[in-house]
Amino acid sequence: MSPEPKVLNNNKIPRHIALIMDGNGRWARQRGEQRLFGHTKGVDAVREVLKAAKSFGVSFLTLYAFSTENWNRPKAEVDALMNLLVDSITNELPELQKQGVKLIVIGDIKGLPVKCQESLRSGMDTTKENKEITLVLALNYSAKWEITECVREISLKVAKKELLVNEITPALISSHLTTRDIPDPELLIRTSGEHRISNFLLWQLAYAEFYFTDTHWPDFGKEELKAAILSYQSRERRFGMVSEQL
Ligand code: FPP
């Protein structure tokens, strides 16, 4: 087997990378700290990875920041995470603007605390013309929630005779998901050694390459992102075909 190259092929940069940021709690505990300390350091990693993704030419970076299942965590941690989110958006907004980052949110935004909704809406509005990279925050998101909403919306259109059953195609379904304006991710990264997708982008990841690392999220940075992209670039993506057809 030939050794993996160390230099990124700029012609094969994934357009969209999705990331499950895991391990903040374990990272903090290993240092004798509270879990919140890990989440705070996690924000530093978000900043670094966003910058790195932009420098590599990635167009969309989707971060799983809070799942619908995360409400089951202790209330103090949920409250702290929401405050951290509001503070991060507020503090980072000038830098997002400077870097040309467009912020969008997928998930049930109306289910978030009001001050969270306000800071997210203001962040999205301020950055809506930016074109360098799109940062997609999955907040109060789960794929089963999203697919359920999509099925309801399509069913309603059929019931109102706005849509025929045989007009329901994969493309039509994609156009009713929260990611309707975003291409599917080519690469999914999950940190902290867990090998599952935890209700994240089930439809959109149908043909994504998966990359798992034992590194906890607060330690994930530019070099780690580069290693994930190098691994992605070494894969043969066949989309159900055979090698000779590619
Ligand atoms: C997973 O680690 C992390 C989360 C559920 C929250 C991620 C949030 C941040 C990085 C901070 C806010 C984000 C933004 C975008 C400003 P875990 O708590 O599940 O860790 P563990 O598995 O070790 O317990």
PDB file of C-alpha atoms and ligand atoms in Angstrom:
ATOM      1  CA  MET A   1       0.000   0.000   0.000  1.00  0.00           C
ATOM      2  CA  SER A   2       1.378   3.440  -0.895  1.00  0.00           C
ATOM      3  CA  PRO A   3       1.768   5.843   2.048  1.00  0.00           C
ATOM      4  CA  GLU A   4      -0.943   8.480   2.377  1.00  0.00           C
ATOM      5  CA  PRO A   5       0.089  11.834   0.845  1.00  0.00           C
ATOM      6  CA  LYS A   6       0.784  14.688   3.244  1.00  0.00           C
ATOM      7  CA  VAL A   7      -0.325  17.482   0.948  1.00  0.00           C
ATOM      8  CA  LEU A   8      -3.967  18.268   0.269  1.00  0.00           C
ATOM      9  CA  ASN A   9      -5.181  17.929  -3.298  1.00  0.00           C
ATOM     10  CA  ASN A  10      -6.912  21.269  -3.826  1.00  0.00           C
ATOM     11  CA  ASN A  11      -9.022  19.780  -6.609  1.00  0.00           C
ATOM     12  CA  LYS A  12     -10.594  17.272  -4.222  1.00  0.00           C
ATOM     13  CA  ILE A  13     -11.570  19.367  -1.227  1.00  0.00           C
ATOM     14  CA  PRO A  14     -14.970  18.293   0.141  1.00  0.00           C
ATOM     15  CA  ARG A  15     -17.447  21.058  -0.518  1.00  0.00           C
ATOM     16  CA  HIS A  16     -19.365  20.275   2.671  1.00  0.00           C
ATOM     17  CA  ILE A  17     -18.004  18.762   5.895  1.00  0.00           C
ATOM     18  CA  ALA A  18     -20.333  17.747   8.724  1.00  0.00           C
ATOM     19  CA  LEU A  19     -18.934  17.414  12.206  1.00  0.00           C
ATOM     20  CA  ILE A  20     -20.115  15.682  15.370  1.00  0.00           C
ATOM     21  CA  MET A  21     -18.163  17.504  18.066  1.00  0.00           C
ATOM     22  CA  ASP A  22     -17.890  14.932  20.835  1.00  0.00           C
ATOM     23  CA  GLY A  23     -15.784  14.552  23.960  1.00  0.00           C
ATOM     24  CA  ASN A  24     -15.942  17.971  25.641  1.00  0.00           C
ATOM     25  CA  GLY A  25     -17.098  16.416  28.917  1.00  0.00           C
ATOM     26  CA  ARG A  26     -14.470  13.655  28.942  1.00  0.00           C
ATOM     27  CA  TRP A  27     -11.737  16.126  27.998  1.00  0.00           C
ATOM     28  CA  ALA A  28     -12.658  18.297  31.004  1.00  0.00           C
ATOM     29  CA  ARG A  29     -12.994  15.384  33.431  1.00  0.00           C
ATOM     30  CA  GLN A  30      -9.580  14.056  32.433  1.00  0.00           C
ATOM     31  CA  ARG A  31      -8.217  17.401  33.623  1.00  0.00           C
ATOM     32  CA  GLY A  32     -10.206  17.360  36.867  1.00  0.00           C
ATOM     33  CA  GLU A  33     -12.454  20.152  35.577  1.00  0.00           C
ATOM     34  CA  GLN A  34     -16.229  20.606  35.245  1.00  0.00           C
ATOM     35  CA  ARG A  35     -17.861  19.576  31.956  1.00  0.00           C
ATOM     36  CA  LEU A  36     -18.596  23.231  31.141  1.00  0.00           C
ATOM     37  CA  PHE A  37     -14.865  23.907  30.958  1.00  0.00           C
ATOM     38  CA  GLY A  38     -14.750  21.370  28.113  1.00  0.00           C
ATOM     39  CA  HIS A  39     -17.601  23.093  26.277  1.00  0.00           C
ATOM     40  CA  THR A  40     -15.849  26.455  26.669  1.00  0.00           C
ATOM     41  CA  LYS A  41     -12.671  24.995  25.182  1.00  0.00           C
ATOM     42  CA  GLY A  42     -14.914  23.467  22.518  1.00  0.00           C
ATOM     43  CA  VAL A  43     -15.801  26.967  21.343  1.00  0.00           C
ATOM     44  CA  ASP A  44     -12.075  27.670  20.797  1.00  0.00           C
ATOM     45  CA  ALA A  45     -11.913  24.531  18.661  1.00  0.00           C
ATOM     46  CA  VAL A  46     -14.948  25.705  16.652  1.00  0.00           C
ATOM     47  CA  ARG A  47     -13.144  28.983  15.930  1.00  0.00           C
ATOM     48  CA  GLU A  48      -9.958  27.210  14.819  1.00  0.00           C
ATOM     49  CA  VAL A  49     -11.699  24.573  12.706  1.00  0.00           C
ATOM     50  CA  LEU A  50     -13.893  27.147  10.966  1.00  0.00           C
ATOM     51  CA  LYS A  51     -10.824  29.179  10.047  1.00  0.00           C
ATOM     52  CA  ALA A  52      -8.991  26.067   8.852  1.00  0.00           C
ATOM     53  CA  ALA A  53     -11.964  24.859   6.808  1.00  0.00           C
ATOM     54  CA  LYS A  54     -12.138  28.224   5.100  1.00  0.00           C
ATOM     55  CA  SER A  55      -8.402  28.206   4.404  1.00  0.00           C
ATOM     56  CA  PHE A  56      -8.703  24.745   2.808  1.00  0.00           C
ATOM     57  CA  GLY A  57     -11.526  25.935   0.538  1.00  0.00           C
ATOM     58  CA  VAL A  58     -14.448  24.126   2.197  1.00  0.00           C
ATOM     59  CA  SER A  59     -17.734  25.887   1.366  1.00  0.00           C
ATOM     60  CA  PHE A  60     -20.051  24.502   4.076  1.00  0.00           C
ATOM     61  CA  LEU A  61     -19.213  23.396   7.612  1.00  0.00           C
ATOM     62  CA  THR A  62     -22.072  21.886   9.606  1.00  0.00           C
ATOM     63  CA  LEU A  63     -21.620  21.468  13.348  1.00  0.00           C
ATOM     64  CA  TYR A  64     -23.875  19.307  15.519  1.00  0.00           C
ATOM     65  CA  ALA A  65     -24.024  21.722  18.446  1.00  0.00           C
ATOM     66  CA  PHE A  66     -27.190  20.611  20.286  1.00  0.00           C
ATOM     67  CA  SER A  67     -29.422  17.655  19.496  1.00  0.00           C
ATOM     68  CA  THR A  68     -33.073  17.228  20.460  1.00  0.00           C
ATOM     69  CA  GLU A  69     -31.816  14.482  22.809  1.00  0.00           C
ATOM     70  CA  ASN A  70     -29.407  16.887  24.567  1.00  0.00           C
ATOM     71  CA  TRP A  71     -32.397  18.369  26.469  1.00  0.00           C
ATOM     72  CA  ASN A  72     -32.163  15.227  28.629  1.00  0.00           C
ATOM     73  CA  ARG A  73     -28.868  16.415  30.147  1.00  0.00           C
ATOM     74  CA  PRO A  74     -28.879  17.964  33.640  1.00  0.00           C
ATOM     75  CA  LYS A  75     -30.670  21.335  33.517  1.00  0.00           C
ATOM     76  CA  ALA A  76     -27.563  23.207  34.714  1.00  0.00           C
ATOM     77  CA  GLU A  77     -25.560  21.876  31.752  1.00  0.00           C
ATOM     78  CA  VAL A  78     -28.336  22.672  29.259  1.00  0.00           C
ATOM     79  CA  ASP A  79     -28.614  26.229  30.624  1.00  0.00           C
ATOM     80  CA  ALA A  80     -24.849  26.663  30.519  1.00  0.00           C
ATOM     81  CA  LEU A  81     -24.702  25.418  26.922  1.00  0.00           C
ATOM     82  CA  MET A  82     -27.435  27.844  25.861  1.00  0.00           C
ATOM     83  CA  ASN A  83     -25.642  30.753  27.562  1.00  0.00           C
ATOM     84  CA  LEU A  84     -22.378  29.714  25.945  1.00  0.00           C
ATOM     85  CA  LEU A  85     -24.075  29.682  22.584  1.00  0.00           C
ATOM     86  CA  VAL A  86     -25.542  33.173  23.005  1.00  0.00           C
ATOM     87  CA  ASP A  87     -22.223  34.553  24.290  1.00  0.00           C
ATOM     88  CA  SER A  88     -20.259  32.877  21.505  1.00  0.00           C
ATOM     89  CA  ILE A  89     -22.502  34.233  18.748  1.00  0.00           C
ATOM     90  CA  THR A  90     -22.402  37.728  20.262  1.00  0.00           C
ATOM     91  CA  ASN A  91     -18.640  37.722  20.806  1.00  0.00           C
ATOM     92  CA  GLU A  92     -17.711  36.076  17.516  1.00  0.00           C
ATOM     93  CA  LEU A  93     -20.028  38.074  15.256  1.00  0.00           C
ATOM     94  CA  PRO A  94     -17.446  40.761  14.316  1.00  0.00           C
ATOM     95  CA  GLU A  95     -14.917  38.031  13.437  1.00  0.00           C
ATOM     96  CA  LEU A  96     -17.519  36.069  11.445  1.00  0.00           C
ATOM     97  CA  GLN A  97     -18.194  39.244   9.483  1.00  0.00           C
ATOM     98  CA  LYS A  98     -14.499  39.901   8.959  1.00  0.00           C
ATOM     99  CA  GLN A  99     -13.928  36.336   7.745  1.00  0.00           C
ATOM    100  CA  GLY A 100     -16.950  36.449   5.399  1.00  0.00           C
ATOM    101  CA  VAL A 101     -18.774  33.658   7.225  1.00  0.00           C
ATOM    102  CA  LYS A 102     -22.480  33.226   6.594  1.00  0.00           C
ATOM    103  CA  LEU A 103     -24.268  31.740   9.610  1.00  0.00           C
ATOM    104  CA  ILE A 104     -27.320  29.563   9.236  1.00  0.00           C
ATOM    105  CA  VAL A 105     -29.172  27.285  11.624  1.00  0.00           C
ATOM    106  CA  ILE A 106     -30.865  23.968  11.004  1.00  0.00           C
ATOM    107  CA  GLY A 107     -33.131  22.564  13.698  1.00  0.00           C
ATOM    108  CA  ASP A 108     -36.209  23.577  15.608  1.00  0.00           C
ATOM    109  CA  ILE A 109     -35.090  27.108  16.405  1.00  0.00           C
ATOM    110  CA  LYS A 110     -38.483  27.981  17.955  1.00  0.00           C
ATOM    111  CA  GLY A 111     -37.836  25.422  20.693  1.00  0.00           C
ATOM    112  CA  LEU A 112     -34.730  27.277  21.911  1.00  0.00           C
ATOM    113  CA  PRO A 113     -34.766  29.896  24.714  1.00  0.00           C
ATOM    114  CA  VAL A 114     -35.903  33.288  23.408  1.00  0.00           C
ATOM    115  CA  LYS A 115     -32.537  35.022  23.946  1.00  0.00           C
ATOM    116  CA  CYS A 116     -30.896  32.220  21.984  1.00  0.00           C
ATOM    117  CA  GLN A 117     -33.373  32.642  19.128  1.00  0.00           C
ATOM    118  CA  GLU A 118     -32.725  36.398  19.133  1.00  0.00           C
ATOM    119  CA  SER A 119     -28.938  36.106  18.982  1.00  0.00           C
ATOM    120  CA  LEU A 120     -29.143  33.453  16.273  1.00  0.00           C
ATOM    121  CA  ARG A 121     -31.586  35.479  14.173  1.00  0.00           C
ATOM    122  CA  SER A 122     -29.437  38.565  14.540  1.00  0.00           C
ATOM    123  CA  GLY A 123     -26.294  36.549  13.644  1.00  0.00           C
ATOM    124  CA  MET A 124     -27.982  35.095  10.564  1.00  0.00           C
ATOM    125  CA  ASP A 125     -29.300  38.471   9.484  1.00  0.00           C
ATOM    126  CA  THR A 126     -25.956  40.252   9.933  1.00  0.00           C
ATOM    127  CA  THR A 127     -24.012  37.617   7.977  1.00  0.00           C
ATOM    128  CA  LYS A 128     -26.549  36.765   5.281  1.00  0.00           C
ATOM    129  CA  GLU A 129     -24.592  38.350   2.406  1.00  0.00           C
ATOM    130  CA  ASN A 130     -21.277  36.700   3.313  1.00  0.00           C
ATOM    131  CA  LYS A 131     -19.844  34.300   0.757  1.00  0.00           C
ATOM    132  CA  GLU A 132     -16.521  32.852   1.972  1.00  0.00           C
ATOM    133  CA  ILE A 133     -17.922  29.876   3.884  1.00  0.00           C
ATOM    134  CA  THR A 134     -21.296  28.911   5.356  1.00  0.00           C
ATOM    135  CA  LEU A 135     -21.325  27.819   8.986  1.00  0.00           C
ATOM    136  CA  VAL A 136     -24.371  25.645   9.584  1.00  0.00           C
ATOM    137  CA  LEU A 137     -25.237  25.156  13.252  1.00  0.00           C
ATOM    138  CA  ALA A 138     -27.441  22.152  13.953  1.00  0.00           C
ATOM    139  CA  LEU A 139     -29.304  23.262  17.064  1.00  0.00           C
ATOM    140  CA  ASN A 140     -32.268  21.526  18.629  1.00  0.00           C
ATOM    141  CA  TYR A 141     -31.812  19.262  15.623  1.00  0.00           C
ATOM    142  CA  SER A 142     -32.316  15.581  15.016  1.00  0.00           C
ATOM    143  CA  ALA A 143     -32.705  13.792  11.719  1.00  0.00           C
ATOM    144  CA  LYS A 144     -35.845  11.966  12.887  1.00  0.00           C
ATOM    145  CA  TRP A 145     -37.421  15.316  13.808  1.00  0.00           C
ATOM    146  CA  GLU A 146     -36.442  16.750  10.420  1.00  0.00           C
ATOM    147  CA  ILE A 147     -37.737  13.771   8.434  1.00  0.00           C
ATOM    148  CA  THR A 148     -40.992  13.756  10.413  1.00  0.00           C
ATOM    149  CA  GLU A 149     -41.507  17.456   9.635  1.00  0.00           C
ATOM    150  CA  CYS A 150     -40.741  16.784   5.975  1.00  0.00           C
ATOM    151  CA  VAL A 151     -43.257  13.912   5.771  1.00  0.00           C
ATOM    152  CA  ARG A 152     -45.923  16.075   7.416  1.00  0.00           C
ATOM    153  CA  GLU A 153     -45.335  18.948   4.991  1.00  0.00           C
ATOM    154  CA  ILE A 154     -45.429  16.706   1.924  1.00  0.00           C
ATOM    155  CA  SER A 155     -48.515  14.830   3.189  1.00  0.00           C
ATOM    156  CA  LEU A 156     -50.326  18.112   3.714  1.00  0.00           C
ATOM    157  CA  LYS A 157     -49.567  19.156   0.125  1.00  0.00           C
ATOM    158  CA  VAL A 158     -50.892  15.818  -1.134  1.00  0.00           C
ATOM    159  CA  ALA A 159     -54.016  16.161   1.028  1.00  0.00           C
ATOM    160  CA  LYS A 160     -54.612  19.660  -0.366  1.00  0.00           C
ATOM    161  CA  LYS A 161     -54.051  18.264  -3.880  1.00  0.00           C
ATOM    162  CA  GLU A 162     -51.073  20.578  -4.420  1.00  0.00           C
ATOM    163  CA  LEU A 163     -48.897  17.541  -5.079  1.00  0.00           C
ATOM    164  CA  LEU A 164     -49.424  14.127  -6.689  1.00  0.00           C
ATOM    165  CA  VAL A 165     -48.083  11.025  -4.927  1.00  0.00           C
ATOM    166  CA  ASN A 166     -45.952  10.113  -7.940  1.00  0.00           C
ATOM    167  CA  GLU A 167     -44.325  13.550  -7.802  1.00  0.00           C
ATOM    168  CA  ILE A 168     -42.639  12.483  -4.544  1.00  0.00           C
ATOM    169  CA  THR A 169     -39.026  11.833  -5.550  1.00  0.00           C
ATOM    170  CA  PRO A 170     -35.713  11.889  -3.650  1.00  0.00           C
ATOM    171  CA  ALA A 171     -35.142  15.414  -5.018  1.00  0.00           C
ATOM    172  CA  LEU A 172     -38.554  16.550  -3.771  1.00  0.00           C
ATOM    173  CA  ILE A 173     -37.835  15.091  -0.330  1.00  0.00           C
ATOM    174  CA  SER A 174     -34.438  16.865  -0.232  1.00  0.00           C
ATOM    175  CA  SER A 175     -36.196  20.114  -1.082  1.00  0.00           C
ATOM    176  CA  HIS A 176     -38.424  19.729   2.005  1.00  0.00           C
ATOM    177  CA  LEU A 177     -35.584  19.178   4.483  1.00  0.00           C
ATOM    178  CA  THR A 178     -33.970  21.908   6.595  1.00  0.00           C
ATOM    179  CA  THR A 179     -30.876  21.535   4.388  1.00  0.00           C
ATOM    180  CA  ARG A 180     -32.787  22.337   1.181  1.00  0.00           C
ATOM    181  CA  ASP A 181     -30.302  25.055   0.164  1.00  0.00           C
ATOM    182  CA  ILE A 182     -27.166  23.120   1.113  1.00  0.00           C
ATOM    183  CA  PRO A 183     -25.389  20.331  -0.818  1.00  0.00           C
ATOM    184  CA  ASP A 184     -25.099  16.974   0.954  1.00  0.00           C
ATOM    185  CA  PRO A 185     -21.902  16.528   2.997  1.00  0.00           C
ATOM    186  CA  GLU A 186     -19.155  14.510   1.327  1.00  0.00           C
ATOM    187  CA  LEU A 187     -17.377  13.963   4.651  1.00  0.00           C
ATOM    188  CA  LEU A 188     -18.630  13.326   8.191  1.00  0.00           C
ATOM    189  CA  ILE A 189     -16.165  13.621  11.043  1.00  0.00           C
ATOM    190  CA  ARG A 190     -16.867  12.434  14.594  1.00  0.00           C
ATOM    191  CA  THR A 191     -14.409  13.057  17.385  1.00  0.00           C
ATOM    192  CA  SER A 192     -13.817  11.238  20.656  1.00  0.00           C
ATOM    193  CA  GLY A 193     -13.841   7.627  19.545  1.00  0.00           C
ATOM    194  CA  GLU A 194     -17.576   6.995  19.170  1.00  0.00           C
ATOM    195  CA  HIS A 195     -18.641   5.283  15.943  1.00  0.00           C
ATOM    196  CA  ARG A 196     -22.255   6.303  15.454  1.00  0.00           C
ATOM    197  CA  ILE A 197     -24.167   9.137  13.831  1.00  0.00           C
ATOM    198  CA  SER A 198     -26.565   9.874  16.692  1.00  0.00           C
ATOM    199  CA  ASN A 199     -29.585  11.037  14.711  1.00  0.00           C
ATOM    200  CA  PHE A 200     -27.564  13.478  12.571  1.00  0.00           C
ATOM    201  CA  LEU A 201     -28.371  14.168   8.880  1.00  0.00           C
ATOM    202  CA  LEU A 202     -29.570  10.597   8.199  1.00  0.00           C
ATOM    203  CA  TRP A 203     -30.849  11.418   4.710  1.00  0.00           C
ATOM    204  CA  GLN A 204     -28.023  13.769   3.702  1.00  0.00           C
ATOM    205  CA  LEU A 205     -25.192  11.408   4.741  1.00  0.00           C
ATOM    206  CA  ALA A 206     -26.340   8.627   2.414  1.00  0.00           C
ATOM    207  CA  TYR A 207     -23.089   8.769   0.417  1.00  0.00           C
ATOM    208  CA  ALA A 208     -20.761  10.594   2.797  1.00  0.00           C
ATOM    209  CA  GLU A 209     -17.369   9.227   3.766  1.00  0.00           C
ATOM    210  CA  PHE A 210     -17.018   8.746   7.538  1.00  0.00           C
ATOM    211  CA  TYR A 211     -13.917   9.677   9.507  1.00  0.00           C
ATOM    212  CA  PHE A 212     -13.602   8.843  13.194  1.00  0.00           C
ATOM    213  CA  THR A 213     -10.836  10.027  15.488  1.00  0.00           C
ATOM    214  CA  ASP A 214     -10.139   9.352  19.170  1.00  0.00           C
ATOM    215  CA  THR A 215      -9.217  13.023  19.680  1.00  0.00           C
ATOM    216  CA  HIS A 216     -11.646  14.852  21.960  1.00  0.00           C
ATOM    217  CA  TRP A 217     -13.275  17.909  20.388  1.00  0.00           C
ATOM    218  CA  PRO A 218     -11.317  20.583  22.366  1.00  0.00           C
ATOM    219  CA  ASP A 219      -8.075  19.097  20.955  1.00  0.00           C
ATOM    220  CA  PHE A 220      -9.333  18.973  17.377  1.00  0.00           C
ATOM    221  CA  GLY A 221      -7.708  21.638  15.216  1.00  0.00           C
ATOM    222  CA  LYS A 222      -6.307  22.491  11.802  1.00  0.00           C
ATOM    223  CA  GLU A 223      -3.926  19.504  11.578  1.00  0.00           C
ATOM    224  CA  GLU A 224      -6.696  17.095  12.592  1.00  0.00           C
ATOM    225  CA  LEU A 225      -9.000  18.571   9.972  1.00  0.00           C
ATOM    226  CA  LYS A 226      -6.267  18.218   7.377  1.00  0.00           C
ATOM    227  CA  ALA A 227      -5.760  14.545   8.362  1.00  0.00           C
ATOM    228  CA  ALA A 228      -9.503  13.926   7.933  1.00  0.00           C
ATOM    229  CA  ILE A 229      -9.515  15.543   4.484  1.00  0.00           C
ATOM    230  CA  LEU A 230      -6.394  13.595   3.451  1.00  0.00           C
ATOM    231  CA  SER A 231      -8.138  10.381   4.487  1.00  0.00           C
ATOM    232  CA  TYR A 232     -11.223  11.438   2.501  1.00  0.00           C
ATOM    233  CA  GLN A 233      -9.052  12.152  -0.553  1.00  0.00           C
ATOM    234  CA  SER A 234      -7.539   8.666  -0.370  1.00  0.00           C
ATOM    235  CA  ARG A 235     -10.959   6.971  -0.619  1.00  0.00           C
ATOM    236  CA  GLU A 236     -12.518   5.713  -3.816  1.00  0.00           C
ATOM    237  CA  ARG A 237     -16.104   6.961  -3.942  1.00  0.00           C
ATOM    238  CA  ARG A 238     -17.978   4.532  -6.168  1.00  0.00           C
ATOM    239  CA  PHE A 239     -21.621   5.522  -5.553  1.00  0.00           C
ATOM    240  CA  GLY A 240     -22.703   1.927  -6.213  1.00  0.00           C
ATOM    241  CA  MET A 241     -20.601   1.540  -9.385  1.00  0.00           C
ATOM    242  CA  VAL A 242     -17.417  -0.515  -9.886  1.00  0.00           C
ATOM    243  CA  SER A 243     -13.886   0.927  -9.947  1.00  0.00           C
ATOM    244  CA  GLU A 244     -13.506   0.519 -13.719  1.00  0.00           C
ATOM    245  CA  GLN A 245     -16.493   2.773 -14.344  1.00  0.00           C
ATOM    246  CA  LEU A 246     -15.008   5.731 -12.496  1.00  0.00           C
TER     247      LEU A 246
HETATM  248  C1  FPP B   1     -20.310  16.995  22.926  1.00  0.00           C
HETATM  249  O1  FPP B   1     -19.458  16.740  24.018  1.00  0.00           O
HETATM  250  C2  FPP B   1     -20.570  18.405  22.775  1.00  0.00           C
HETATM  251  C3  FPP B   1     -21.801  19.015  22.848  1.00  0.00           C
HETATM  252  C4  FPP B   1     -23.069  18.306  23.088  1.00  0.00           C
HETATM  253  C5  FPP B   1     -21.960  20.457  22.722  1.00  0.00           C
HETATM  254  C6  FPP B   1     -21.109  21.112  21.693  1.00  0.00           C
HETATM  255  C7  FPP B   1     -21.042  22.539  21.992  1.00  0.00           C
HETATM  256  C8  FPP B   1     -19.956  23.335  21.863  1.00  0.00           C
HETATM  257  C9  FPP B   1     -18.665  22.900  21.301  1.00  0.00           C
HETATM  258  C10 FPP B   1     -20.022  24.723  22.331  1.00  0.00           C
HETATM  259  C11 FPP B   1     -20.968  25.653  21.610  1.00  0.00           C
HETATM  260  C12 FPP B   1     -20.892  25.583  20.151  1.00  0.00           C
HETATM  261  C13 FPP B   1     -20.892  26.598  19.274  1.00  0.00           C
HETATM  262  C14 FPP B   1     -21.103  26.276  17.857  1.00  0.00           C
HETATM  263  C15 FPP B   1     -20.642  28.009  19.629  1.00  0.00           C
HETATM  264  P1  FPP B   1     -20.047  15.912  25.229  1.00  0.00           P
HETATM  265  O2  FPP B   1     -20.552  16.856  26.252  1.00  0.00           O
HETATM  266  O3  FPP B   1     -21.071  14.929  24.727  1.00  0.00           O
HETATM  267  O4  FPP B   1     -18.775  15.165  25.738  1.00  0.00           O
HETATM  268  P2  FPP B   1     -18.722  13.730  26.424  1.00  0.00           P
HETATM  269  O5  FPP B   1     -19.228  12.730  25.421  1.00  0.00           O
HETATM  270  O6  FPP B   1     -17.266  13.555  26.708  1.00  0.00           O
HETATM  271  O7  FPP B   1     -19.566  13.792  27.644  1.00  0.00           O
END
